[in-house]
Coordinates of C-alpha atoms in Angstrom, one line a residue:
M47 CA -51.5 22.9 104.4
I48 CA -54.0 25.0 106.3
E49 CA -53.3 28.1 104.2
T50 CA -53.8 26.1 101.0
L51 CA -57.1 24.7 102.4
R52 CA -58.3 28.2 103.2
K53 CA -57.4 29.4 99.8
Y54 CA -59.6 26.7 98.1
V55 CA -62.4 26.7 100.8
P56 CA -62.9 30.5 101.7
V57 CA -65.5 29.8 104.3
L58 CA -62.7 28.6 106.6
E59 CA -61.2 32.1 106.4
W60 CA -64.2 34.4 106.8
G61 CA -66.1 31.9 109.0
R62 CA -63.3 32.4 111.7
H63 CA -64.4 36.1 112.1
Y64 CA -68.1 35.7 111.9
T65 CA -69.9 38.0 114.3
R66 CA -73.4 38.4 115.8
D67 CA -73.8 41.6 113.7
A68 CA -72.8 39.8 110.6
L69 CA -75.5 37.1 111.5
Q70 CA -78.2 39.7 111.8
N71 CA -77.3 41.5 108.6
D72 CA -77.0 38.2 106.6
M73 CA -80.3 37.0 108.0
M74 CA -82.1 40.2 107.0
A75 CA -80.6 40.0 103.5
A76 CA -81.6 36.3 103.2
V77 CA -85.2 37.2 104.0
I78 CA -85.4 39.9 101.3
V79 CA -83.7 37.8 98.6
T80 CA -85.7 34.7 99.5
I81 CA -88.9 36.8 99.0
M82 CA -87.5 37.9 95.6
L83 CA -86.2 34.4 94.5
I84 CA -89.4 32.3 95.0
P85 CA -91.4 33.7 92.1
Q86 CA -88.2 34.3 90.1
S87 CA -87.0 30.7 90.4
L88 CA -90.4 29.4 89.3
A89 CA -90.4 31.8 86.3
Y90 CA -86.9 31.0 85.2
A91 CA -87.5 27.2 85.3
M92 CA -90.5 27.8 83.0
L93 CA -88.2 29.8 80.7
A94 CA -85.7 26.9 80.6
G95 CA -88.7 24.6 79.7
L96 CA -88.6 22.8 83.0
P97 CA -91.1 22.2 85.7
P98 CA -91.3 25.0 88.3
E99 CA -89.9 23.0 91.1
A100 CA -86.6 22.8 89.1
G101 CA -86.1 26.4 89.7
L102 CA -86.3 25.9 93.4
Y103 CA -84.0 22.9 93.3
A104 CA -81.4 24.9 91.4
S105 CA -81.6 27.6 94.1
I106 CA -80.9 25.5 97.2
L107 CA -77.7 23.4 97.1
P108 CA -76.0 25.4 94.6
I109 CA -76.3 28.6 96.8
I110 CA -74.8 26.6 99.7
L111 CA -72.0 25.3 97.8
Y112 CA -71.1 28.7 96.5
A113 CA -71.2 30.0 100.1
I114 CA -68.5 27.5 100.9
F115 CA -66.3 27.9 97.9
G116 CA -66.9 31.3 96.4
T117 CA -65.0 34.6 97.3
S118 CA -67.7 37.2 96.8
R119 CA -69.6 38.3 99.9
A120 CA -72.7 39.6 98.0
L121 CA -73.0 37.5 94.9
A122 CA -76.3 35.5 94.8
V123 CA -76.1 32.4 92.8
G124 CA -79.1 30.7 91.1
P125 CA -81.0 30.5 87.8
V126 CA -80.7 33.6 85.6
A127 CA -82.6 34.6 82.5
V128 CA -79.8 34.4 79.9
V129 CA -78.6 31.0 81.1
S130 CA -82.1 29.7 81.3
L131 CA -82.7 30.6 77.7
M132 CA -79.4 29.0 76.7
T133 CA -80.5 25.9 78.6
A134 CA -83.8 25.7 76.8
A135 CA -82.0 26.2 73.4
A136 CA -79.5 23.5 74.1
V137 CA -81.6 20.9 75.8
G138 CA -84.5 21.4 73.3
Q139 CA -82.0 20.0 70.4
V140 CA -81.6 16.7 72.2
A141 CA -85.0 16.0 74.0
D142 CA -88.7 17.0 73.8
Q143 CA -89.9 19.5 76.4
G144 CA -92.0 17.9 79.2
T145 CA -90.3 14.5 78.9
M146 CA -87.9 12.8 81.5
G147 CA -85.2 13.0 78.9
Y148 CA -85.5 16.8 78.9
A149 CA -85.1 17.0 82.7
L150 CA -82.2 14.6 82.5
A151 CA -80.5 16.6 79.8
A152 CA -80.8 19.7 81.8
L153 CA -79.3 18.4 84.9
T154 CA -76.6 16.8 82.8
L155 CA -76.0 20.1 81.3
A156 CA -75.5 21.6 84.7
A157 CA -73.1 18.8 85.8
M158 CA -71.0 19.3 82.6
S159 CA -70.9 23.1 83.1
G160 CA -69.8 22.5 86.7
A161 CA -67.0 20.2 85.7
I162 CA -65.8 22.6 83.0
L163 CA -65.9 25.6 85.5
L164 CA -64.2 23.5 88.2
A165 CA -61.4 22.3 85.7
M166 CA -60.9 26.0 84.6
G167 CA -60.5 27.1 88.2
L168 CA -58.1 24.4 89.1
L169 CA -56.0 25.1 85.9
K170 CA -56.2 28.9 86.7
L171 CA -57.9 29.6 83.3
G172 CA -60.0 32.6 84.4
F173 CA -58.3 34.8 81.9
L174 CA -60.2 32.9 79.0
A175 CA -63.2 35.0 79.9
N176 CA -61.4 37.9 78.5
F177 CA -61.9 36.6 75.0
L178 CA -65.4 37.9 75.1
S179 CA -65.1 41.7 74.8
H180 CA -67.6 44.1 76.6
P181 CA -69.3 45.3 73.4
V182 CA -70.0 41.6 72.2
I183 CA -71.3 40.6 75.8
A184 CA -73.5 43.8 75.8
G185 CA -74.8 43.0 72.3
F186 CA -75.5 39.4 73.4
I187 CA -77.3 40.2 76.5
T188 CA -79.4 42.9 74.8
A189 CA -80.4 40.4 72.1
S190 CA -81.1 37.6 74.7
G191 CA -83.3 40.0 76.6
I192 CA -85.4 40.7 73.5
L193 CA -85.6 36.8 72.7
I194 CA -86.7 36.0 76.2
A195 CA -89.3 38.8 76.4
V196 CA -90.8 37.8 73.0
S197 CA -90.7 34.1 73.9
Q198 CA -92.9 34.8 77.0
L199 CA -95.6 36.6 74.9
K200 CA -97.2 33.1 74.3
H201 CA -98.0 32.8 78.0
I202 CA -99.3 36.4 78.2
F203 CA -101.6 35.6 75.1
G204 CA -102.5 32.1 76.2
V205 CA -101.5 30.6 72.9
S206 CA -99.0 28.0 71.8
A207 CA -95.8 29.1 70.1
H208 CA -92.3 27.7 69.5
G209 CA -88.9 28.6 68.2
H210 CA -85.5 29.8 69.3
T211 CA -85.1 32.7 67.1
L212 CA -86.8 35.9 66.7
P213 CA -88.3 35.1 63.2
Q214 CA -89.5 31.6 64.4
I215 CA -91.1 32.9 67.6
A216 CA -92.7 36.1 66.0
G217 CA -94.1 33.9 63.1
S218 CA -95.5 31.3 65.4
L219 CA -97.1 34.0 67.6
I220 CA -98.7 35.7 64.6
A221 CA -100.0 32.4 63.3
N222 CA -101.7 31.7 66.6
L223 CA -103.2 35.1 67.4
G224 CA -106.7 33.9 66.6
D225 CA -106.5 31.6 69.7
V226 CA -105.7 34.3 72.2
N227 CA -107.4 33.7 75.6
P228 CA -108.9 37.0 76.8
I229 CA -108.8 36.3 80.5
T230 CA -105.1 35.1 80.2
L231 CA -104.3 38.3 78.2
V232 CA -105.9 40.5 81.0
I233 CA -103.9 38.7 83.8
G234 CA -100.7 38.9 81.8
V235 CA -101.0 42.5 80.9
V236 CA -102.2 43.7 84.3
S237 CA -99.4 41.7 86.0
T238 CA -96.8 43.2 83.6
V239 CA -98.0 46.8 84.2
F240 CA -98.2 46.2 87.9
L241 CA -94.7 44.8 88.1
F242 CA -93.2 47.7 86.0
W243 CA -95.0 50.1 88.4
V244 CA -93.7 48.3 91.5
R245 CA -90.1 48.5 90.2
K246 CA -90.3 52.3 89.7
G247 CA -93.1 53.8 91.6
L248 CA -94.0 51.8 94.7
K249 CA -91.0 52.7 96.9
P250 CA -91.3 56.5 96.4
L251 CA -95.1 56.3 97.0
L252 CA -94.6 54.3 100.3
I253 CA -91.9 56.8 101.6
A254 CA -94.2 59.7 100.6
R255 CA -96.9 58.1 102.8
G256 CA -94.5 57.9 105.8
M257 CA -93.0 54.5 105.5
R258 CA -89.4 54.0 106.5
P259 CA -87.1 53.7 103.4
K260 CA -85.9 50.2 104.4
L261 CA -89.5 48.8 104.8
A262 CA -90.4 50.5 101.5
D263 CA -87.5 48.7 99.9
I264 CA -88.7 45.4 101.2
A265 CA -92.2 46.0 100.1
Q266 CA -90.8 46.9 96.6
K267 CA -88.9 43.6 96.4
A268 CA -92.0 41.7 97.5
G269 CA -94.0 43.1 94.5
P270 CA -93.7 39.9 92.4
V271 CA -94.9 37.9 95.4
A272 CA -98.0 40.2 95.7
A273 CA -98.7 39.6 91.9
V274 CA -98.4 35.9 92.5
V275 CA -100.8 35.9 95.5
V276 CA -103.4 38.0 93.9
T277 CA -103.5 36.3 90.5
T278 CA -103.4 32.8 92.2
L279 CA -106.3 33.8 94.3
A280 CA -108.2 35.1 91.4
V281 CA -107.8 32.1 89.3
W282 CA -108.8 29.9 92.3
G283 CA -111.7 32.0 93.4
F284 CA -113.3 32.4 90.0
G285 CA -112.4 29.0 88.5
L286 CA -110.4 30.5 85.7
S287 CA -108.5 27.4 85.1
A288 CA -111.6 25.8 83.6
R289 CA -111.9 28.8 81.1
G290 CA -108.6 28.1 79.5
V291 CA -106.2 29.9 81.9
S292 CA -102.9 27.9 82.0
I293 CA -101.7 27.3 85.6
V294 CA -98.6 25.9 87.2
G295 CA -100.5 22.9 88.6
A296 CA -99.2 20.4 91.1
V297 CA -95.7 21.0 92.3
P298 CA -93.8 18.2 94.4
Q299 CA -93.8 19.2 98.0
S300 CA -90.2 18.1 98.8
L301 CA -86.6 18.9 99.1
P302 CA -84.4 18.6 96.1
P303 CA -84.0 14.9 95.2
L304 CA -80.7 13.2 94.6
T305 CA -80.3 12.8 90.8
M306 CA -77.6 11.4 88.7
P307 CA -76.5 13.0 85.4
S308 CA -76.5 10.9 82.3
L309 CA -73.2 9.2 81.1
N310 CA -74.5 8.6 77.6
F311 CA -71.7 9.3 75.3
D312 CA -73.9 10.8 72.5
L313 CA -75.7 13.0 75.0
L314 CA -72.5 14.4 76.4
T315 CA -71.1 14.9 73.0
A316 CA -74.2 16.9 72.0
L317 CA -74.1 19.0 75.2
F318 CA -70.4 19.7 75.4
V319 CA -70.3 22.9 73.2
P320 CA -73.5 24.4 74.9
A321 CA -72.0 23.6 78.3
L322 CA -68.9 25.3 77.5
L323 CA -70.7 28.4 76.2
I324 CA -73.0 28.5 79.2
S325 CA -69.9 28.1 81.5
V326 CA -68.1 31.1 79.8
I327 CA -71.2 33.3 79.7
G328 CA -72.2 32.5 83.2
F329 CA -68.7 33.2 84.5
V330 CA -68.4 36.5 82.7
E331 CA -71.7 37.7 84.0
S332 CA -70.9 36.5 87.6
I333 CA -67.4 37.8 87.8
S334 CA -68.5 41.3 86.4
V335 CA -71.2 41.5 89.2
A336 CA -69.0 40.2 91.9
Q337 CA -66.1 42.5 91.2
T338 CA -68.4 45.5 90.9
L339 CA -69.9 44.9 94.4
A340 CA -66.7 43.9 95.9
A341 CA -65.0 47.2 94.8
K342 CA -67.7 49.2 96.8
K343 CA -66.4 47.6 100.0
R344 CA -62.8 47.3 98.9
Q345 CA -63.0 43.5 99.0
R346 CA -61.0 41.2 96.8
I347 CA -62.4 38.7 94.2
D348 CA -60.2 35.7 93.1
P349 CA -61.4 34.9 89.6
N350 CA -59.9 31.4 89.6
Q351 CA -61.6 30.6 92.9
E352 CA -64.9 32.0 91.5
L353 CA -64.5 29.4 88.8
I354 CA -64.3 26.8 91.6
G355 CA -67.2 28.2 93.5
L356 CA -69.5 28.3 90.4
G357 CA -68.3 24.9 89.3
A358 CA -69.3 23.5 92.7
A359 CA -72.6 25.2 92.5
N360 CA -73.4 23.7 89.1
L361 CA -72.3 20.3 90.1
G362 CA -74.7 20.7 93.1
A363 CA -77.5 21.6 90.6
G364 CA -76.7 18.5 88.5
F365 CA -77.0 16.1 91.4
T366 CA -80.1 17.7 92.9
G367 CA -82.5 18.0 89.8
G368 CA -81.6 21.5 88.8
Y369 CA -80.1 23.1 85.8
P370 CA -77.2 25.5 85.1
V371 CA -76.9 28.5 87.4
T372 CA -74.7 31.5 87.8
G373 CA -74.5 34.8 89.8
G374 CA -77.4 37.0 89.0
F375 CA -77.1 40.7 88.7
A376 CA -80.5 41.7 90.1
R377 CA -80.5 39.4 93.1
S378 CA -76.9 40.1 93.9
V379 CA -77.6 43.9 94.0
V380 CA -80.6 43.2 96.2
N381 CA -78.5 41.0 98.4
Y382 CA -75.7 43.8 98.6
D383 CA -78.3 46.5 99.3
A384 CA -80.0 44.5 101.9
G385 CA -76.8 44.5 103.9
A386 CA -75.3 41.0 103.2
E387 CA -71.9 40.9 105.1
T388 CA -70.8 37.3 104.1
P389 CA -71.6 34.4 101.8
A390 CA -73.7 33.0 104.7
A391 CA -76.5 35.2 103.5
G392 CA -76.8 32.9 100.5
A393 CA -76.8 29.8 102.8
Y394 CA -79.7 31.3 104.8
T395 CA -81.5 32.1 101.5
A396 CA -81.2 28.4 100.6
V397 CA -82.8 27.5 103.9
G398 CA -85.7 29.8 103.1
L399 CA -86.2 28.3 99.7
A400 CA -86.0 24.8 101.2
I401 CA -88.8 25.7 103.5
A402 CA -90.8 27.1 100.6
A403 CA -90.2 23.9 98.6
L404 CA -91.5 21.9 101.6
A405 CA -94.4 24.0 102.7
L406 CA -95.5 26.5 100.1
T407 CA -95.7 24.6 96.8
P408 CA -99.3 23.5 97.3
L409 CA -100.3 27.2 97.5
I410 CA -99.1 27.8 93.9
Y411 CA -101.3 25.1 92.2
F412 CA -103.5 27.9 90.6
L413 CA -100.6 30.3 89.8
P414 CA -101.2 31.4 86.2
T415 CA -98.2 31.0 84.0
A416 CA -99.1 34.5 82.6
T417 CA -97.9 35.9 85.9
L418 CA -94.6 34.1 85.7
A419 CA -94.3 35.3 82.2
A420 CA -94.8 38.9 83.3
T421 CA -92.2 38.5 86.0
I422 CA -89.6 37.2 83.4
I423 CA -90.4 40.1 81.0
V424 CA -90.1 42.8 83.6
A425 CA -86.9 41.3 84.8
V426 CA -85.2 40.9 81.4
L427 CA -86.2 44.1 79.8
S428 CA -83.8 45.8 82.2
L429 CA -81.1 43.8 80.3
V430 CA -81.8 45.4 77.0
D431 CA -79.6 48.4 76.4
F432 CA -79.5 49.9 73.1
S433 CA -77.4 52.8 74.3
I434 CA -74.4 50.6 73.6
L435 CA -75.0 51.1 69.9
K436 CA -74.8 54.9 70.1
T437 CA -71.8 54.7 72.5
S438 CA -69.9 52.2 70.4
W439 CA -70.7 54.1 67.2
G440 CA -69.2 57.3 68.5
Y441 CA -66.1 55.6 70.1
S442 CA -65.2 52.8 67.6
K443 CA -66.8 51.7 64.4
A444 CA -65.2 48.3 64.8
D445 CA -66.8 47.8 68.2
F446 CA -70.1 49.0 66.9
A447 CA -69.9 46.4 64.0
A448 CA -69.2 43.7 66.6
V449 CA -72.2 44.8 68.7
V450 CA -74.6 44.8 65.7
A451 CA -73.4 41.6 64.4
T452 CA -73.9 39.9 67.7
I453 CA -77.4 41.3 68.2
L454 CA -78.5 40.2 64.7
L455 CA -76.9 36.8 64.8
T456 CA -78.4 36.1 68.2
L457 CA -81.9 37.4 67.3
G458 CA -81.7 35.6 63.7
F459 CA -80.0 32.2 64.5
G460 CA -80.4 31.7 68.3
V461 CA -78.4 32.1 71.4
E462 CA -75.8 29.5 70.7
T463 CA -75.0 30.9 67.3
G464 CA -74.9 34.4 68.9
V465 CA -72.6 33.6 71.7
S466 CA -70.3 31.5 69.5
A467 CA -70.2 34.3 66.9
G468 CA -69.5 36.7 69.8
V469 CA -66.4 34.7 70.9
I470 CA -65.1 34.6 67.3
L471 CA -65.8 38.3 66.8
S472 CA -64.1 39.3 70.0
I473 CA -61.0 37.4 69.0
L474 CA -61.0 38.7 65.4
L475 CA -61.7 42.2 66.7
H476 CA -58.6 41.9 69.0
L477 CA -56.5 40.6 66.1
Y478 CA -57.7 43.3 63.8
K479 CA -56.8 46.0 66.3
T480 CA -53.4 44.7 67.1
S481 CA -52.6 43.7 63.6
K482 CA -52.1 47.5 62.8
P483 CA -50.4 48.8 66.0
H484 CA -50.1 52.5 66.6
V485 CA -46.5 53.5 65.7
A486 CA -45.3 57.1 66.1
E487 CA -42.1 58.8 64.7
V488 CA -40.8 60.6 67.7
G489 CA -38.3 63.4 68.4
L490 CA -36.7 65.0 71.3
V491 CA -38.7 67.5 73.4
P492 CA -36.3 70.6 73.6
G493 CA -34.8 71.0 77.0
T494 CA -35.8 67.5 78.3
Q495 CA -34.9 63.9 77.8
H496 CA -38.5 63.1 76.6
F497 CA -39.5 61.9 73.1
R498 CA -42.9 62.6 71.7
N499 CA -44.8 62.3 68.4
I500 CA -43.5 64.6 65.8
H501 CA -47.0 65.4 64.5
R502 CA -48.3 66.4 68.0
H503 CA -45.4 68.2 69.6
A504 CA -42.6 70.7 68.6
V505 CA -39.6 68.4 68.8
K506 CA -36.1 68.1 67.6
T507 CA -35.2 65.5 65.0
D508 CA -32.2 64.5 63.0
P509 CA -32.5 63.7 59.3
A510 CA -30.0 60.8 59.7
I511 CA -32.0 59.1 62.5
L512 CA -35.5 57.6 62.3
T513 CA -37.0 56.8 65.8
I514 CA -40.2 54.7 65.7
R515 CA -42.1 54.2 68.9
I516 CA -44.1 50.9 68.9
D517 CA -47.2 51.1 71.1
E518 CA -48.0 47.4 71.0
S519 CA -46.5 44.0 71.7
L520 CA -45.0 42.3 68.6
Y521 CA -46.6 39.0 67.5
F522 CA -47.6 37.1 64.4
P523 CA -50.6 39.4 63.4
N524 CA -48.6 42.6 63.4
A525 CA -45.0 41.5 62.7
R526 CA -45.1 42.2 58.9
F527 CA -46.9 45.5 59.4
L528 CA -44.0 46.9 61.4
E529 CA -41.4 45.5 58.8
D530 CA -43.4 47.1 55.9
Y531 CA -43.9 50.4 57.8
V532 CA -40.1 50.8 58.4
L533 CA -39.0 49.9 54.9
D534 CA -41.6 52.1 53.3
R535 CA -40.5 55.0 55.6
V536 CA -36.7 54.7 54.9
G537 CA -37.4 54.3 51.2
K538 CA -38.8 57.8 51.1
D539 CA -35.9 59.5 52.9
G540 CA -32.4 59.0 51.7
P541 CA -30.4 60.6 54.4
I542 CA -31.4 58.1 57.0
R543 CA -28.5 56.1 58.5
H544 CA -30.0 54.9 61.8
V545 CA -33.4 53.4 62.7
V546 CA -34.3 53.2 66.4
L547 CA -37.1 51.0 67.5
M548 CA -38.3 52.5 70.9
C549 CA -39.8 49.4 72.7
S550 CA -41.1 51.1 75.9
A551 CA -44.6 49.7 75.2
V552 CA -43.6 46.2 73.9
N553 CA -44.3 43.4 76.5
V554 CA -43.8 40.5 74.2
I555 CA -42.0 39.6 70.9
D556 CA -43.1 36.3 69.8
F557 CA -41.2 34.0 67.3
S558 CA -42.9 35.3 64.2
A559 CA -42.1 38.9 65.2
L560 CA -38.5 37.9 65.9
E561 CA -38.2 36.5 62.4
A562 CA -39.6 39.7 61.1
L563 CA -37.0 41.7 63.1
E564 CA -34.2 39.6 61.8
A565 CA -35.4 40.1 58.2
L566 CA -35.7 43.9 58.8
N567 CA -32.2 44.0 60.3
L568 CA -30.8 42.2 57.2
R569 CA -32.7 44.5 54.7
L570 CA -31.6 47.6 56.4
K571 CA -28.0 46.4 56.7
D572 CA -28.0 45.9 52.9
M573 CA -29.2 49.4 52.6
G574 CA -26.4 50.7 54.9
I575 CA -28.7 51.5 57.6
A576 CA -28.1 50.3 61.3
L577 CA -31.0 49.0 63.3
H578 CA -31.0 49.9 67.0
L579 CA -33.4 49.1 69.9
S580 CA -34.2 51.3 73.0
E581 CA -36.0 51.0 76.3
V582 CA -36.4 47.2 75.9
K583 CA -38.0 45.6 78.9
G584 CA -36.2 43.0 80.9
P585 CA -38.3 39.9 80.0
V586 CA -38.3 40.8 76.4
T587 CA -34.5 41.2 76.5
D588 CA -34.2 37.8 78.2
R589 CA -36.2 36.2 75.4
L590 CA -34.2 37.8 72.7
K591 CA -30.9 36.6 74.3
K592 CA -32.1 33.0 73.7
S593 CA -31.8 33.7 69.8
H594 CA -28.9 35.1 67.6
F595 CA -30.8 38.3 67.0
L596 CA -28.9 40.5 69.4
D597 CA -25.5 39.1 68.2
D598 CA -26.5 39.8 64.5
L599 CA -28.0 43.3 65.2
S600 CA -26.3 45.8 63.0
G601 CA -26.8 48.5 65.7
R602 CA -27.0 48.6 69.6
V603 CA -29.4 48.2 72.4
F604 CA -29.7 51.4 74.5
L605 CA -31.1 51.7 77.9
S606 CA -33.1 54.7 77.1
Q607 CA -34.1 56.6 74.0
Y608 CA -32.2 59.7 75.2
D609 CA -29.0 57.5 75.4
A610 CA -29.5 56.6 71.7
W611 CA -30.0 60.2 70.8
V612 CA -26.9 61.3 72.5
A613 CA -24.8 58.4 71.1
L614 CA -26.1 58.7 67.5
T615 CA -26.0 62.5 67.2
G616 CA -23.0 63.2 69.4
A617 CA -25.0 65.9 70.9
P618 CA -24.1 66.8 74.6
P619 CA -27.0 66.6 77.2
P620 CA -28.9 69.9 77.5
A621 CA -28.0 71.9 80.7
N622 CA -31.5 71.8 82.1
A623 CA -32.5 68.3 80.9
A624 CA -35.2 66.8 83.1
E625 CA -34.2 63.5 84.7

C-alpha cells in the first residue's frame, strides 16, 4: 500500500531524503526562475487573450501540484507560448476576448485538459504521444513560433489587429499600419533589441568586466525584469499612457481565487477537441524536456506519472482562475542550470510568484503591453527552426513533406488545424513507411552461420531455396505487400522449391497478416513450393499456435536460419562455422 502511494505521489519518495544542501540549491533555483517567470507569465496571459493576472494564477497552484505528483526534478510547469496560442485560438471560437465568458472558457479548458491528462495517466496511455512524429512536432512548433511573433506585432506597432492565421494577421496589420503609434513603436523595438542583446551579449560582457559567472547568469535571466522596470518608469514618468501607449492597467492584488469550471454541455463539447490537442501537445513538449534533463543526471522519468502530474497541474489551474499549462523548455533549462535538486524548487517558485501577486501587481499598472510583446517575440523566435527542413530533405523526403505540410497548414489555417493535421500526417507517415517494409533476399556468408543481403555481401545461395528476411512486423498495411513480393519473385525463377521467411525482426503478426500468410502458403503449395519459417520469436509463435496456420504449413518452422539451410540443402556445417 505504501509503495503504491509513493508511486503515485512521488513527493513521498524524494521528500524522505531531502537535505539542507538540496534546500539551498532549490531556493537559489527558485529565486532565478521566479525573476524570469514574473514578466513571462504576464506576457503569456496576454498572448492567450487573458488579463495578466491569469498568467500569475496559472503559475502558482499548478507548480505546487506538479511538485507533489510529477517525477521530473527539473521541469518547471506553467504557461508556455504554444499552449497559450492554442488557448487563444480555442477560446476565441466560443467567447469574445475580454468578457467573463472568455475567462470562464479558458479555465474550463484547463480543467478539461487536466481531466484528460489524468485519465491518460491512470490508464497508462503515455504511448499515445508517440503518434506525433518529431518532424511533425518540429514543423508545428516552428509555425507556431512564427504565428506568435507576428501576432504580437500589433502591440509593438500600437494598432489593433485580429486573426488566428498568418494571412489574417498579416492582412489586418497591413490594413492598420496608418494608425501606428510612434511612441509605442519605439518602446517595442527598443525592448525587443535590448532583450535579444541580453540573451546573447550581456553575460559575456559582465564576465569580461570581472563579474562571477553565476552572478552574470542571474543578471542575464533578469533582463526581462530590467526591461519591464525601465519601460514602466518611462511610461509613468513621462505620462505616455495619455499619448496612446497601451498599458497593462490595474491588476488585482490577491492570491489566485477559487473558481469553478463551467459544466455547460455545449461549451464542454466545443472545447473537447482543443482540450485533447492541448493535452497531447503539452505532454509531448513536457516529456521531451523532462527526459532530456533527467538523462543528464541519470534520473528516471515515468511518462504515465508525468501525465498524472500535468493533469493535476491543469486541474489546479482550472480551479484557481488560470488556463492550460505544461512544462516549458526555457524555464526548465534555467531551473536545471540554476541547480534545482528536487521538484521542491518549483514549490518555492510558486511561493515567490504568490508574493509577487500580493505585493508587486500595483507596480505594473503603467507597464506597456509593447514590452510584454517584446518578451514574447524574443522567447518564441528561439522555437523557430528552419534547419529541420534541410535535415529532413537530406534524410527522408517523406519526413520533409510532413514538415512542410504541417508548417503550411498551421500558418494558413491555424494551430488547431495544424496540430490535427500533424497527428494525421504522423499516423499516415507511419503507415506509409511500414506498408512497404524492407525485405531482403539473403544467403549464407561463407565460413559462418550468418545470413546477409545478397546484394550487399558475397554469400552462398541455392537456386532451389529462396530466403526472404522481413525487417518489419507484419500487420494489415503490409500483409498484401509481402504476399505479392514472394509470388512475384518465385514466378521469375522456376527452380525454386523452398521459400523460407526469416522472421528475426518480426515482433507482431496480426490477423490480416495471418490471413495473408495462409493464402501465400496455399498458393505456394499449389505451385509445388514449400513455405518455411525461421527465427520466429516466442510471442509470435504463441500467437500463431492459436490458429491452424502452423498445422497447415507446407514446410517447417526452424529455430535458426542456419538450421533451415542445413536441412534444406543437406550441406554439412562448415568446419570453422562461427557460433
